[in-house]
mmCIF file of C-alpha atoms in Angstrom:
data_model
loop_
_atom_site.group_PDB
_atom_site.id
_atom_site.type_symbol
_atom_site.label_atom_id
_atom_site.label_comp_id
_atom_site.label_asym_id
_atom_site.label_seq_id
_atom_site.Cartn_x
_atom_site.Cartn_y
_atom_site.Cartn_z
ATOM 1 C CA UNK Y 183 132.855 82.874 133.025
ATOM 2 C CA UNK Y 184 131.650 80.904 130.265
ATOM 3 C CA UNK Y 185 129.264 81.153 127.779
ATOM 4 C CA UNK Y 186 128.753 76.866 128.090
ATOM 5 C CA UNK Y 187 126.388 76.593 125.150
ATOM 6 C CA UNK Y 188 127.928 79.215 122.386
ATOM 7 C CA UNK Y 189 128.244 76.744 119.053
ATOM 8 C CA UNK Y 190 128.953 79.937 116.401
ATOM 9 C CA UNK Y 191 131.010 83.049 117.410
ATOM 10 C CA UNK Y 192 131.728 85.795 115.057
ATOM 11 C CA UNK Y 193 134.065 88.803 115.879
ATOM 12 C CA UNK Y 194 134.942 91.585 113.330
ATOM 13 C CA UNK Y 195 138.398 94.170 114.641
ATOM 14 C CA UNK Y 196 138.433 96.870 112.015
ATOM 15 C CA UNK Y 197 140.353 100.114 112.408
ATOM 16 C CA UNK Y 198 142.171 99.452 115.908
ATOM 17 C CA UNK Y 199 145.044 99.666 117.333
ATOM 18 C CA UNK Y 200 145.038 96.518 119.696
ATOM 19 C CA UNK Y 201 148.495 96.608 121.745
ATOM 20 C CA UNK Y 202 149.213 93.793 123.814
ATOM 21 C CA UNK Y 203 149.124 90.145 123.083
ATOM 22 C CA UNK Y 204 145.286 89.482 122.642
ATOM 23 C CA UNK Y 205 144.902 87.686 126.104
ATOM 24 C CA UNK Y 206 141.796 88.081 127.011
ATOM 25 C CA UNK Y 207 140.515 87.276 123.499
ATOM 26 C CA UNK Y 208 142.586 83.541 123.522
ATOM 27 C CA UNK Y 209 141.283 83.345 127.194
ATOM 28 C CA UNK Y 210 137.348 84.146 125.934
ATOM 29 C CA UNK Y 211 138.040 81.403 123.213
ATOM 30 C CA UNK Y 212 139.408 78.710 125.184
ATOM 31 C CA UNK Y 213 136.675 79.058 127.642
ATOM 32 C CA UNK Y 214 133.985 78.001 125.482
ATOM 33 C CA UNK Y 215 135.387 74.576 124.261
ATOM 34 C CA UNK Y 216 131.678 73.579 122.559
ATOM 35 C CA UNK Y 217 133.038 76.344 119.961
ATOM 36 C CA UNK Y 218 131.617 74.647 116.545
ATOM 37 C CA UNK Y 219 132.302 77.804 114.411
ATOM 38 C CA UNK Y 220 134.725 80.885 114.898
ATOM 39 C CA UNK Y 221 134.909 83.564 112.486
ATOM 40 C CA UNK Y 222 137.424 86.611 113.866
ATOM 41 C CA UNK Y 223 137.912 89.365 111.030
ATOM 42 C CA UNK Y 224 140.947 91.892 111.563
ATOM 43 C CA UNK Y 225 140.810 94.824 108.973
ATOM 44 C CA UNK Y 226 143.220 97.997 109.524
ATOM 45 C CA UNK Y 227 144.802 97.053 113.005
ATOM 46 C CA UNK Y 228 148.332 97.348 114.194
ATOM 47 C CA UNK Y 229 148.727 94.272 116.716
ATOM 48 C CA UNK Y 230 151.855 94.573 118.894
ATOM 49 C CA UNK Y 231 152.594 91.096 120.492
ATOM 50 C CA UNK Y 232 151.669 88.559 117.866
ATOM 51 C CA UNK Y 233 148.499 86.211 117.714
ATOM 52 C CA UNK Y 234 149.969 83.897 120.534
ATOM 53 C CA UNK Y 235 146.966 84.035 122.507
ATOM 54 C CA UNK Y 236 144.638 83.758 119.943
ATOM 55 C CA UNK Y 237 146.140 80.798 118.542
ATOM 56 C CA UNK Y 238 145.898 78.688 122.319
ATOM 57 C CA UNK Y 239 142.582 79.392 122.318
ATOM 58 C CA UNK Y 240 141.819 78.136 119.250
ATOM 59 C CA UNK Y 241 143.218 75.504 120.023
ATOM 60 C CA UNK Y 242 141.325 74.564 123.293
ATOM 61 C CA UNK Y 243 138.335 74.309 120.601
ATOM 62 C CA UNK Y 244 137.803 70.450 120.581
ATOM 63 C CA UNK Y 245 134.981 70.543 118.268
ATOM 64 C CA UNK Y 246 135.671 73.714 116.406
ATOM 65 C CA UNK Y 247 134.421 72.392 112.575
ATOM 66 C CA UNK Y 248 134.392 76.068 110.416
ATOM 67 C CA UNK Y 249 136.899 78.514 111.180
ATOM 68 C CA UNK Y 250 137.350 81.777 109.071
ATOM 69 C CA UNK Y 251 140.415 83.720 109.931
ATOM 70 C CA UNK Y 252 140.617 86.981 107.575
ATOM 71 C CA UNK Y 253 143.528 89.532 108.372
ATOM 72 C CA UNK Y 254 143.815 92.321 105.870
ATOM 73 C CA UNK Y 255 145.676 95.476 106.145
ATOM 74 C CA UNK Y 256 147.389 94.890 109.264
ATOM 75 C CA UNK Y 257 150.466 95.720 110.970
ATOM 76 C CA UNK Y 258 151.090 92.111 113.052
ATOM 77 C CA UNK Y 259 154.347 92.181 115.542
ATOM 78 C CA UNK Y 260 155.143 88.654 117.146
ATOM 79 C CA UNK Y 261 155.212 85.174 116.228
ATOM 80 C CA UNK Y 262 152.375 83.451 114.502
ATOM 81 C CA UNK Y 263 153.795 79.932 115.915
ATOM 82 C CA UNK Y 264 151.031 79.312 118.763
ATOM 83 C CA UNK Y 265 148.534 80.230 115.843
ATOM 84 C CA UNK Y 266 149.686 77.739 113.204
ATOM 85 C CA UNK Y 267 149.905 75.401 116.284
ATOM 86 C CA UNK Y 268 146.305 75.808 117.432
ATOM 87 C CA UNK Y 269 144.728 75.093 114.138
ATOM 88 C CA UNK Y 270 146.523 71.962 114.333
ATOM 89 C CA UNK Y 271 145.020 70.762 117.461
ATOM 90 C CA UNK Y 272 141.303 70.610 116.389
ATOM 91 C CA UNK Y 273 140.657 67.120 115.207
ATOM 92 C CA UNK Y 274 136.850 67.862 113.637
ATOM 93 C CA UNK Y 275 138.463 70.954 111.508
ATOM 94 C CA UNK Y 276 136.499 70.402 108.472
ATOM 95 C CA UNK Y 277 136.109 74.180 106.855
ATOM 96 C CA UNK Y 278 139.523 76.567 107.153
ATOM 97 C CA UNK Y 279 139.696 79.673 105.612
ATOM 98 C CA UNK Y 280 142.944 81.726 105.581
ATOM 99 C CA UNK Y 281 143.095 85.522 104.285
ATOM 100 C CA UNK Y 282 146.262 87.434 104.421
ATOM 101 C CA UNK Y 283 146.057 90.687 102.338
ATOM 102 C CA UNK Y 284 148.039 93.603 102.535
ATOM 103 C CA UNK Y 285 149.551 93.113 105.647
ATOM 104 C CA UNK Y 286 152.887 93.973 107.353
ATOM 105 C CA UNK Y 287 153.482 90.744 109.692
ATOM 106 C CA UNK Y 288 156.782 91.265 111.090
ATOM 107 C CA UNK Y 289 157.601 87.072 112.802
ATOM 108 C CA UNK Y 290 157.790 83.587 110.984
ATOM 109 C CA UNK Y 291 154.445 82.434 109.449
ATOM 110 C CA UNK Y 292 155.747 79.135 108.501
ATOM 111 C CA UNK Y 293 154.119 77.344 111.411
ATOM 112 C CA UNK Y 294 150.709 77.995 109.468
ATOM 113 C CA UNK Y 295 151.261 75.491 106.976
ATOM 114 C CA UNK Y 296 152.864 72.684 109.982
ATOM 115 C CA UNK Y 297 149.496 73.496 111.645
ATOM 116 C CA UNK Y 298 147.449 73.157 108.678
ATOM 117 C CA UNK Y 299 149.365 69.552 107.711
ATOM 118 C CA UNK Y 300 147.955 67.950 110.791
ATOM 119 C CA UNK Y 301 144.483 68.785 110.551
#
C-alpha cells in the first residue's frame, strides 16, 4: 500500500548491517509520489548491493522539494548510478544535501554529480 498523503518522511539506519539491495525501501519511496521532503540518515552500516533501489525511488518523487541524504561511516558495495540518476529526475528539487563521511563505498560515485547537473 500507500501512504497517499505522506508530504515529509524521515528515516534514520544507524548501526546495521542491511544486506541486500534496499528493495523494499526504493519500493516504500516510489509508492508515495506526493513525497515533498525525504530525509534518510545511514550511520555505521555495511550495505551489500549498492543504493540502486533507493535511488529509483527517489526518483519516482515528482514533487520531492528538500532531500537530505547523510551517509557516514559506512561500508557501501554496488553502484551509486541509479542514485545519482534519481536525484536527477525530480524537477521541483529545490534543497539537496549530500554527506559522505568516513565511508568505504566500493562502485563509481561519479553519476552523483551527472544527477545533480540536471536538477
Amino acid at each position: 500500500g500507500s501512504c497517499a498523503r505522506l508530504q515529509v518522511l524521515n528515516l534514520n539506519f544507524s548501526g546495521n548491517q542491511i544486506q541486500g539491495n534496499l528493495q523494499a525501501l526504493g519500493e516504500g519511496v516510489a509508492r508515495n509520489p506526493q513525497l515533498r521532503s525525504l530525509a534518510l540518515l545511514f550511520h555505521s552500516n555495511r550495505i551489500e548491493g549498492g543504493l540502486h533501489a533507493v535511488g529509483q525511488g527517489i526518483g519516482c518523487c515528482v514533487h520531492l522539494v528538500d532531500l537530505l541524504l547523510h551517509f557516514n561511516g559506512n561500508q557501501i558495495q554496488g553502484n551509486l548510478h541509479d542514485l545519482g540518476e534519481g536525484i536527477g529526475r525530480c524537477p521541483q528539487l529545490t534543497n539537496l544535501a549530500l554527506c559522505f563521511d568516513g565511508n568505504h563505498i566500493q562502485g563509481d560515485l561519479r553519476s552523483i554529480g551527472r544527477g545533480i547537473g540536471r536538477c
